[in-house]
Coordinates of N, CA and C in Angstrom, one line a residue:
M1 N 14.1 6.3 -0.9 CA 13.3 6.0 -2.0 C 12.6 7.9 -1.1
D2 N 11.8 8.2 -2.3 CA 10.9 9.4 -2.2 C 9.5 9.2 -1.5
A3 N 9.2 9.9 -0.9 CA 7.9 9.3 0.1 C 6.5 9.6 -1.2
L4 N 5.8 8.1 -0.9 CA 4.8 8.5 -2.3 C 3.4 8.6 -2.1
S5 N 2.4 9.3 -2.9 CA 1.1 9.8 -2.4 C 0.3 8.5 -2.2
A6 N -0.8 9.2 -2.1 CA -1.7 7.7 -1.5 C -1.7 6.7 -2.8
L7 N -2.4 7.6 -4.1 CA -2.8 7.0 -5.4 C -1.5 6.1 -5.8
E8 N 0.0 6.5 -5.7 CA 1.0 5.8 -6.0 C 0.8 4.4 -5.3
L9 N 1.1 4.9 -3.8 CA 1.2 3.6 -2.9 C -0.5 2.4 -3.2
R10 N -1.5 3.0 -3.5 CA -2.9 1.9 -4.3 C -2.1 1.4 -5.4
V11 N -1.7 2.4 -6.6 CA -1.0 1.3 -7.6 C -0.1 0.1 -7.2
I12 N 1.1 0.9 -6.6 CA 1.9 -0.4 -6.2 C 1.7 -1.4 -5.5
G13 N 0.7 -1.2 -4.2 CA 0.3 -2.3 -3.6 C -0.5 -3.5 -4.4
C14 N -1.3 -2.9 -5.7 CA -2.2 -3.6 -5.9 C -1.1 -4.4 -7.1
L15 N 0.1 -3.9 -7.5 CA 1.0 -4.8 -8.5 C 1.5 -5.8 -7.4
I16 N 1.7 -5.4 -6.3 CA 2.5 -6.4 -4.8 C 1.5 -7.8 -5.1
E17 N 0.2 -6.9 -5.0 CA -1.0 -8.3 -4.4 C -0.9 -8.8 -5.7
K18 N -1.2 -8.7 -6.9 CA -1.1 -9.9 -8.3 C -0.3 -10.2 -8.0
Q19 N 0.9 -10.0 -8.7 CA 2.1 -10.7 -8.4 C 2.4 -11.8 -7.6
V20 N 1.9 -11.6 -6.2 CA 1.7 -12.5 -5.4 C 0.8 -13.7 -5.7
S21 N -0.2 -13.1 -5.5 CA -2.0 -13.9 -5.7 C -2.0 -14.5 -6.8
T22 N -1.7 -13.9 -8.1 CA -2.4 -14.0 -9.3 C -1.0 -13.4 -10.1
P23 N -0.1 -14.9 -10.0 CA 1.4 -14.7 -10.9 C 1.2 -14.8 -12.4
D24 N 0.0 -15.8 -12.8 CA 0.1 -16.3 -14.2 C -0.6 -14.7 -14.8
A25 N -1.0 -13.8 -14.4 CA -1.5 -12.3 -14.8 C -1.0 -11.7 -14.5
Y26 N 0.2 -11.6 -14.3 CA 1.2 -10.4 -14.1 C 2.1 -10.7 -15.1
P27 N 2.4 -9.5 -15.4 CA 2.3 -8.0 -15.1 C 0.9 -7.3 -15.7
L28 N 0.3 -6.8 -15.4 CA -0.4 -6.3 -15.5 C -0.7 -5.1 -16.8
T29 N -2.0 -5.5 -17.5 CA -2.1 -4.5 -18.1 C -2.8 -3.1 -17.3
L30 N -3.4 -2.0 -18.3 CA -3.7 -0.8 -18.0 C -5.3 -1.3 -17.0
N31 N -6.0 -1.8 -17.8 CA -7.3 -2.3 -17.4 C -7.2 -3.1 -16.3
S32 N -6.5 -4.3 -16.4 CA -6.3 -4.7 -14.9 C -6.3 -3.9 -13.8
L33 N -5.1 -3.3 -14.3 CA -4.5 -2.5 -13.0 C -5.4 -1.5 -12.7
V34 N -6.4 -1.1 -13.1 CA -7.6 0.3 -13.1 C -8.6 -0.6 -12.0
N35 N -9.0 -2.0 -12.5 CA -10.2 -2.8 -11.9 C -9.3 -3.5 -10.2
A36 N -8.1 -3.4 -10.7 CA -7.4 -3.7 -8.7 C -7.9 -2.2 -8.6
C37 N -7.1 -1.8 -8.5 CA -7.2 -0.2 -7.7 C -8.6 -0.2 -7.6
N38 N -9.6 -0.3 -7.8 CA -10.6 -0.1 -7.6 C -11.8 -1.2 -7.0
Q39 N -11.3 -2.1 -6.6 CA -11.7 -3.2 -6.2 C -13.0 -3.0 -4.8
K40 N -13.8 -3.7 -4.5 CA -14.3 -3.4 -2.9 C -13.9 -4.0 -2.1
S41 N -13.6 -5.2 -2.6 CA -12.8 -6.0 -1.3 C -11.5 -5.7 -0.9
N42 N -10.9 -5.9 -0.1 CA -9.5 -5.5 0.5 C -8.7 -4.5 0.0
R43 N -9.8 -3.4 0.3 CA -9.3 -2.1 0.1 C -9.7 -1.0 0.9
D44 N -8.9 0.1 1.3 CA -9.8 0.9 2.3 C -8.6 2.0 2.0
P45 N -9.3 3.4 1.6 CA -10.8 3.2 0.9 C -10.8 2.7 -0.2
V46 N -12.3 2.6 -0.3 CA -12.6 2.1 -2.1 C -12.9 3.4 -2.6
L47 N -12.2 3.1 -3.7 CA -12.2 4.6 -4.9 C -12.4 4.0 -6.4
S48 N -12.1 5.2 -7.3 CA -13.0 4.8 -8.5 C -12.3 5.4 -9.4
L49 N -11.1 4.9 -10.0 CA -10.0 6.0 -10.7 C -10.5 5.5 -12.2
S50 N -10.3 6.5 -12.8 CA -10.6 5.9 -14.2 C -9.1 5.6 -14.9
E51 N -8.8 5.4 -16.2 CA -7.7 4.6 -17.1 C -6.6 5.6 -16.7
Q52 N -7.5 7.1 -17.2 CA -6.9 8.3 -17.6 C -5.7 8.3 -16.0
Q53 N -6.6 8.5 -15.0 CA -5.9 8.7 -13.8 C -4.8 7.9 -12.7
V54 N -5.1 6.7 -13.3 CA -3.9 5.5 -13.4 C -3.0 5.7 -14.4
Q55 N -2.9 6.2 -15.1 CA -1.9 6.1 -16.1 C -1.1 7.5 -15.6
Q56 N -1.9 8.2 -15.1 CA -0.8 9.1 -15.0 C 0.0 8.8 -13.5
V57 N -0.7 8.4 -12.8 CA -0.1 7.5 -11.7 C 1.1 7.2 -12.5
L58 N 0.8 6.2 -13.1 CA 1.7 5.1 -13.5 C 2.9 5.7 -13.9
D59 N 3.0 6.8 -15.3 CA 4.0 7.8 -15.6 C 4.7 8.1 -14.5
G60 N 4.0 9.0 -13.3 CA 4.9 9.1 -12.2 C 5.7 8.1 -11.7
L61 N 5.5 7.1 -11.7 CA 5.7 6.1 -10.9 C 7.2 5.7 -12.2
A62 N 7.1 5.5 -13.3 CA 7.6 5.4 -13.9 C 8.9 6.6 -13.8
D63 N 8.8 7.8 -14.3 CA 9.6 8.8 -13.7 C 10.5 8.1 -12.3
K64 N 9.8 8.0 -11.2 CA 10.6 7.2 -10.4 C 11.3 6.1 -10.2
R65 N 10.9 5.5 -11.5 CA 11.8 4.1 -11.8 C 11.4 3.3 -10.8
L66 N 9.9 3.2 -10.3 CA 9.5 2.3 -9.0 C 8.5 1.5 -10.4
V67 N 8.2 1.6 -11.2 CA 7.2 0.9 -12.3 C 7.7 1.2 -13.6
N68 N 7.4 0.0 -14.4 CA 8.1 -0.3 -15.7 C 6.9 -1.4 -16.4
N69 N 7.1 -1.0 -17.8 CA 5.9 -1.4 -18.9 C 7.4 -2.3 -19.5
V70 N 6.5 -3.9 -19.2 CA 7.7 -4.9 -19.7 C 7.0 -5.4 -21.1
A71 N 6.2 -4.6 -22.1 CA 5.3 -5.7 -23.2 C 6.4 -5.1 -24.2
G72 N 6.4 -5.9 -25.2 CA 7.3 -6.1 -26.4 C 7.1 -4.4 -27.1
F73 N 7.8 -4.1 -27.7 CA 7.2 -3.0 -29.1 C 6.1 -2.9 -29.5
N74 N 6.4 -4.4 -30.2 CA 4.9 -4.1 -31.2 C 3.4 -4.8 -30.4
A75 N 3.8 -5.1 -29.0 CA 2.9 -5.5 -28.3 C 1.6 -4.5 -28.0
R76 N 0.6 -5.2 -28.7 CA -0.9 -4.3 -28.4 C -1.5 -3.7 -27.2
A77 N -1.0 -4.0 -25.9 CA -0.9 -3.3 -25.0 C 0.4 -3.3 -23.8
A78 N 0.0 -1.9 -23.2 CA 1.7 -1.8 -22.0 C 0.9 -3.1 -20.8
K79 N 2.1 -3.3 -20.1 CA 2.2 -4.3 -19.1 C 3.2 -4.1 -18.3
Y80 N 2.5 -3.5 -17.0 CA 3.2 -3.0 -15.9 C 3.6 -4.1 -14.8
Q81 N 4.6 -3.6 -14.0 CA 5.0 -4.5 -13.3 C 6.1 -3.1 -12.3
H82 N 6.2 -3.6 -11.1 CA 6.4 -3.1 -10.2 C 8.1 -3.4 -9.7
R83 N 8.5 -1.9 -9.6 CA 9.8 -2.2 -9.1 C 10.5 -1.5 -7.8
F84 N 9.5 -1.6 -7.1 CA 9.4 -1.2 -5.5 C 10.0 -1.7 -5.0
C85 N 10.8 -3.3 -4.8 CA 11.2 -4.3 -3.6 C 11.8 -5.8 -4.3
N86 N 12.6 -5.7 -3.6 CA 13.1 -7.5 -4.0 C 13.5 -7.4 -6.4
T87 N 13.9 -6.3 -6.5 CA 14.1 -6.3 -7.7 C 15.7 -6.0 -7.7
E88 N 16.5 -6.5 -9.0 CA 17.9 -5.9 -9.0 C 18.3 -4.5 -9.2
F89 N 16.9 -3.5 -9.1 CA 17.0 -2.4 -9.5 C 16.9 -1.5 -8.4
G90 N 17.1 -2.1 -6.6 CA 17.1 -1.4 -5.8 C 17.3 -1.9 -4.5
G91 N 17.6 -1.7 -3.7 CA 18.3 -2.1 -2.1 C 17.2 -2.6 -1.2
L92 N 15.8 -2.5 -1.8 CA 14.7 -2.7 -0.6 C 14.5 -4.4 -0.7
R93 N 14.8 -4.9 0.3 CA 14.3 -6.5 -0.2 C 13.6 -6.9 1.5
F94 N 12.4 -7.1 1.0 CA 11.6 -8.6 2.0 C 11.4 -9.2 1.5
S95 N 11.2 -10.4 3.1 CA 10.7 -11.8 3.2 C 9.7 -11.9 2.5
A96 N 8.7 -12.8 2.5 CA 7.3 -13.1 1.7 C 6.3 -12.7 3.0
R97 N 6.7 -12.5 4.0 CA 6.1 -12.6 5.0 C 5.9 -11.1 5.7
E98 N 7.3 -10.3 5.0 CA 7.6 -9.0 5.1 C 6.7 -8.1 4.0
L99 N 6.6 -8.9 3.1 CA 6.2 -8.2 1.7 C 4.5 -8.5 1.9
G100 N 4.5 -9.5 2.5 CA 2.7 -9.8 2.6 C 1.9 -8.7 3.7
I101 N 2.9 -8.3 4.7 CA 2.4 -7.2 5.8 C 2.3 -5.7 4.6
V102 N 3.3 -5.6 4.4 CA 3.8 -3.9 3.3 C 2.6 -3.9 2.6
C103 N 2.4 -5.0 1.9 CA 1.2 -4.9 0.5 C -0.3 -4.4 1.7
E104 N -0.3 -5.3 2.4 CA -1.9 -5.2 3.1 C -1.9 -3.8 3.9
L105 N -0.7 -3.1 4.0 CA -1.0 -1.9 4.9 C -0.9 -0.9 4.0
M106 N -0.6 -1.1 2.9 CA -0.7 -0.1 1.5 C -1.6 -0.2 1.1
L107 N -3.0 -1.4 0.9 CA -4.2 -1.3 0.2 C -4.9 -0.9 1.9
R108 N -5.0 -1.4 2.7 CA -5.8 -1.3 3.7 C -5.8 0.2 4.8
G109 N -4.6 0.5 5.1 CA -4.1 1.0 5.8 C -3.7 0.4 7.3
P110 N -3.8 1.4 8.5 CA -3.5 0.8 9.6 C -4.3 -0.7 9.9
Q111 N -3.1 -1.4 10.8 CA -4.3 -2.8 11.0 C -3.7 -3.5 12.2
T112 N -4.3 -3.8 12.9 CA -3.5 -4.7 14.3 C -3.3 -6.3 14.0
P113 N -2.0 -6.9 14.9 CA -1.4 -8.3 13.8 C -2.7 -9.3 13.8
G114 N -3.7 -9.3 14.0 CA -4.9 -10.2 14.0 C -5.3 -9.6 12.6
E115 N -5.7 -9.1 12.6 CA -6.3 -8.4 11.2 C -5.7 -8.5 10.2
L116 N -3.8 -8.3 10.1 CA -3.1 -8.6 9.4 C -3.0 -10.2 9.2
R117 N -3.4 -11.2 9.8 CA -2.5 -12.9 10.1 C -4.0 -12.8 9.0
S118 N -4.9 -12.2 9.0 CA -6.4 -13.3 8.6 C -6.1 -12.6 6.8
R119 N -6.0 -11.3 6.7 CA -6.2 -10.5 5.7 C -5.2 -10.6 4.3
T120 N -3.6 -11.8 5.4 CA -2.4 -11.8 4.6 C -2.5 -13.4 3.5
Q121 N -3.7 -13.8 3.9 CA -3.5 -15.5 4.0 C -3.0 -15.6 2.1
R122 N -3.8 -14.6 1.5 CA -3.8 -14.8 -0.2 C -2.2 -14.6 0.0
L123 N -0.9 -13.9 0.0 CA -0.2 -13.6 0.0 C 1.1 -14.0 0.8
C124 N 0.9 -15.1 2.1 CA 2.2 -15.2 2.9 C 1.5 -16.0 3.6
Q125 N 1.6 -16.7 4.9 CA 1.3 -17.6 5.4 C 2.0 -17.5 7.0
F126 N 1.3 -17.2 7.7 CA 1.0 -17.0 9.0 C 0.2 -18.2 10.2
D127 N 1.0 -18.8 11.1 CA 0.4 -19.8 11.4 C 0.0 -19.2 13.2
E128 N 0.9 -18.4 13.5 CA 0.0 -17.6 14.8 C 0.1 -16.2 14.7
V129 N -0.4 -15.8 15.5 CA -0.6 -14.1 15.4 C 1.1 -13.4 16.3
S130 N 1.4 -14.1 17.1 CA 3.1 -14.0 17.2 C 4.0 -13.9 16.4
Q131 N 3.8 -15.0 15.2 CA 4.5 -14.5 14.2 C 4.6 -13.4 13.5
V132 N 3.0 -12.5 13.2 CA 2.6 -11.6 13.0 C 4.0 -10.8 13.4
E133 N 3.4 -10.5 14.9 CA 3.8 -9.6 15.3 C 5.8 -9.7 15.2
D134 N 6.3 -10.1 15.4 CA 7.7 -10.7 15.0 C 8.1 -10.4 14.0
C135 N 7.2 -10.3 13.0 CA 7.3 -9.7 11.5 C 7.6 -8.2 11.8
L136 N 6.6 -7.6 12.1 CA 6.2 -6.2 12.4 C 6.9 -5.7 12.7
Q137 N 7.6 -6.3 14.3 CA 8.7 -5.5 14.8 C 10.2 -5.5 14.2
S138 N 10.5 -6.5 13.2 CA 11.6 -6.6 12.4 C 10.9 -5.4 11.1
L139 N 10.0 -4.8 10.9 CA 9.8 -4.0 10.1 C 9.9 -2.9 10.7
L140 N 9.4 -2.4 12.1 CA 9.9 -1.4 12.9 C 10.7 -0.8 13.2
E141 N 11.9 -2.1 13.0 CA 13.4 -1.5 13.8 C 14.1 -1.7 12.3
Q142 N 13.6 -2.0 11.5 CA 14.0 -1.0 9.7 C 13.6 0.3 9.7
G143 N 12.6 0.6 10.4 CA 12.5 1.9 9.9 C 10.8 1.7 9.1
Y144 N 10.3 0.7 8.7 CA 9.2 0.7 7.9 C 7.6 0.9 8.1
V145 N 7.8 0.6 9.9 CA 6.3 0.8 10.4 C 6.4 1.1 11.2
V146 N 5.1 1.6 12.0 CA 5.2 2.2 12.8 C 4.1 1.5 13.9
K147 N 4.2 1.4 15.3 CA 2.9 1.2 16.0 C 2.1 2.2 16.6
L148 N 0.9 2.0 16.5 CA -0.2 3.3 16.6 C -0.7 2.6 17.7
P149 N -1.5 4.2 18.9 CA -1.6 3.9 20.0 C -3.0 2.9 19.8
R150 N -3.3 2.4 21.0 CA -4.6 1.2 20.7 C -6.3 2.5 20.9
L151 N -7.0 1.8 19.9 CA -8.1 2.7 19.7 C -8.9 2.3 21.1
P152 N -9.8 3.5 21.7 CA -10.6 3.3 22.7 C -11.3 1.7 22.5
G153 N -11.3 0.9 23.7 CA -12.0 -0.3 23.4 C -11.3 -1.5 22.7
K154 N -10.1 -1.3 22.0 CA -9.9 -2.4 21.4 C -8.3 -3.0 22.0
R155 N -8.1 -4.5 22.0 CA -7.1 -4.6 22.5 C -5.9 -5.1 21.9
E156 N -6.1 -4.6 20.7 CA -5.1 -4.3 20.0 C -3.8 -3.1 19.8
S157 N -3.3 -2.9 19.6 CA -2.3 -1.6 18.8 C -2.6 -2.1 17.2
R158 N -2.7 -0.9 16.5 CA -2.8 -1.0 14.8 C -1.3 -0.4 14.7
Y159 N -0.6 -1.1 13.6 CA 0.6 -0.8 12.9 C 0.1 -0.2 11.6
A160 N 0.9 0.6 10.9 CA 1.3 1.9 9.9 C 2.1 1.9 8.8
H161 N 2.0 1.9 7.7 CA 3.4 1.6 7.2 C 4.1 3.2 6.6
L162 N 5.4 3.4 6.5 CA 5.9 5.0 6.5 C 6.3 5.4 5.5
F163 N 5.8 4.5 4.5 CA 6.2 4.4 2.6 C 5.4 6.3 2.1
G164 N 4.3 6.6 3.3 CA 3.6 7.6 2.8 C 4.4 9.0 2.7
E165 N 3.7 9.9 1.7 CA 4.3 11.2 1.7 C 3.8 12.4 3.0
E166 N 2.0 11.8 3.7 CA 1.9 12.6 4.7 C 3.0 12.1 6.4
T167 N 2.4 13.1 7.1 CA 3.3 12.5 8.1 C 2.4 12.7 9.2
E168 N 1.2 11.5 9.0 CA 0.0 11.8 10.1 C 0.2 11.0 11.0
F169 N 1.5 10.1 11.0 CA 2.0 9.1 12.3 C 2.9 9.6 12.9
E170 N 3.1 10.8 12.3 CA 4.7 11.4 13.5 C 4.4 11.5 15.0
Q171 N 2.8 11.8 15.3 CA 2.4 11.8 16.5 C 2.7 10.5 17.4
A172 N 2.4 9.6 16.7 CA 1.7 8.4 17.0 C 3.2 7.8 17.8
V173 N 4.4 8.0 17.6 CA 5.7 7.7 18.0 C 5.9 8.0 19.1
M174 N 5.2 9.1 19.4 CA 5.5 10.2 20.4 C 4.9 10.2 22.2
P175 N 6.1 10.0 23.0 CA 5.3 9.3 24.0 C 4.2 10.2 24.6
G176 N 2.8 9.9 25.5 CA 2.2 10.8 26.5 C 0.8 10.9 25.5
H177 N 0.9 10.4 24.2 CA -0.2 10.4 23.4 C -1.1 9.8 23.5
G178 N -2.4 9.8 23.4 CA -3.6 8.8 23.5 C -4.4 8.4 22.3
D179 N -5.4 8.1 22.6 CA -6.5 7.6 21.7 C -6.8 8.5 21.0
R180 N -6.9 9.9 21.0 CA -7.3 11.2 20.3 C -6.5 10.9 19.1
E181 N -5.5 10.6 19.4 CA -4.1 11.2 17.7 C -4.3 9.9 17.2
A182 N -4.6 8.7 17.8 CA -4.8 7.4 16.6 C -5.7 7.5 16.0
E183 N -7.4 8.3 16.9 CA -8.1 9.1 16.2 C -7.8 9.9 14.3
L184 N -7.4 10.7 15.1 CA -6.9 11.6 14.1 C -6.1 10.8 12.7
A185 N -4.9 9.9 13.1 CA -4.6 9.4 12.2 C -5.4 8.5 11.2
Q186 N -6.5 8.0 11.9 CA -7.1 7.3 10.8 C -8.2 8.1 10.0
Q187 N -8.5 9.1 10.5 CA -9.1 10.1 9.6 C -8.3 10.7 8.6
V188 N -7.2 11.2 9.0 CA -6.1 12.1 8.4 C -5.9 10.8 6.9
Q189 N -6.0 9.5 7.4 CA -5.6 8.8 6.1 C -6.6 9.2 5.2
E190 N -7.5 8.7 5.7 CA -8.8 8.6 5.1 C -8.9 10.0 4.0
L191 N -8.5 10.9 4.6 CA -9.0 12.4 4.3 C -7.8 12.6 3.0
T192 N -6.5 12.0 2.8 CA -5.6 11.9 2.5 C -5.8 11.5 1.2
A193 N -6.3 10.0 0.8 CA -6.8 9.4 -0.4 C -7.7 10.2 -0.9
E194 N -8.9 10.7 0.0 CA -9.9 11.5 -0.6 C -9.1 12.9 -1.8
V195 N -8.1 13.4 -0.9 CA -7.4 15.0 -1.4 C -6.8 14.3 -3.1
A196 N -6.0 13.4 -2.9 CA -5.4 12.7 -4.0 C -6.4 12.3 -5.0
L197 N -7.3 11.6 -4.6 CA -8.1 11.2 -5.6 C -9.0 12.9 -6.5
L198 N -9.3 13.9 -5.3 CA -9.9 15.1 -6.1 C -8.4 15.6 -7.3
K199 N -7.6 15.5 -6.7 CA -6.6 16.3 -7.3 C -6.0 15.9 -8.5
A200 N -6.5 14.1 -8.4 CA -5.9 13.8 -9.9 C -7.4 14.4 -10.8
R201 N -8.7 14.4 -10.4 CA -9.5 14.5 -11.0 C -9.4 16.2 -11.5
I202 N -9.3 16.9 -10.9 CA -9.0 18.1 -11.5 C -8.2 18.6 -12.5
K203 N -6.9 17.7 -12.5 CA -5.3 17.9 -12.9 C -6.2 17.4 -14.6
E204 N -7.1 16.0 -14.4 CA -7.9 15.3 -15.3 C -8.1 16.6 -16.1
L205 N -9.1 17.7 -15.6 CA -10.6 18.4 -16.2 C -9.2 19.6 -16.3
E206 N -8.1 19.7 -16.2 CA -7.7 20.8 -16.7 C -6.6 20.2 -18.0
G207 N -6.7 19.1 -17.9 CA -5.6 18.6 -19.2 C -6.8 18.5 -20.4

């Protein structure tokens, strides 16, 4: 699978989240997906995307066969579902707990096992932080997440997914690097999302 942009990750993360947390409302209309992408809760960074911007991202994901419109030919509105994982169209498979963690990392960026335990409650169930750690270890061994160095004053290390197109986490897995690299990784992730948003706006204006 090709690496995904920050906006593509936001769209796929939102589709996975709503598929699990509100299955009756899934697949999503464009308007519902825009609202999900721009949610102020459980999103980092918080974005303000237009329908046109989200549609452009959807069109790109459709070209990559990661999203499709399942509405009928005569339907009044398109309805989108992801094909990122756990479908007959690809080989990427996650358990319910793995999917909850991957989704949360897509929507909020690097997080500690404790944060993931509390923030994935609407998606899956973890009784102990150790269960989160076991799940993260499995994802790490499969090459889907990376463990970042601990930030100053923090007891737990954070984990990040590796589905993005940026390489800001490469330094984190190299021996001998400390807290400064972890801080830079967080800054780069935030800047990546901002740049992606600016690029989408420029493309909209040029169109």
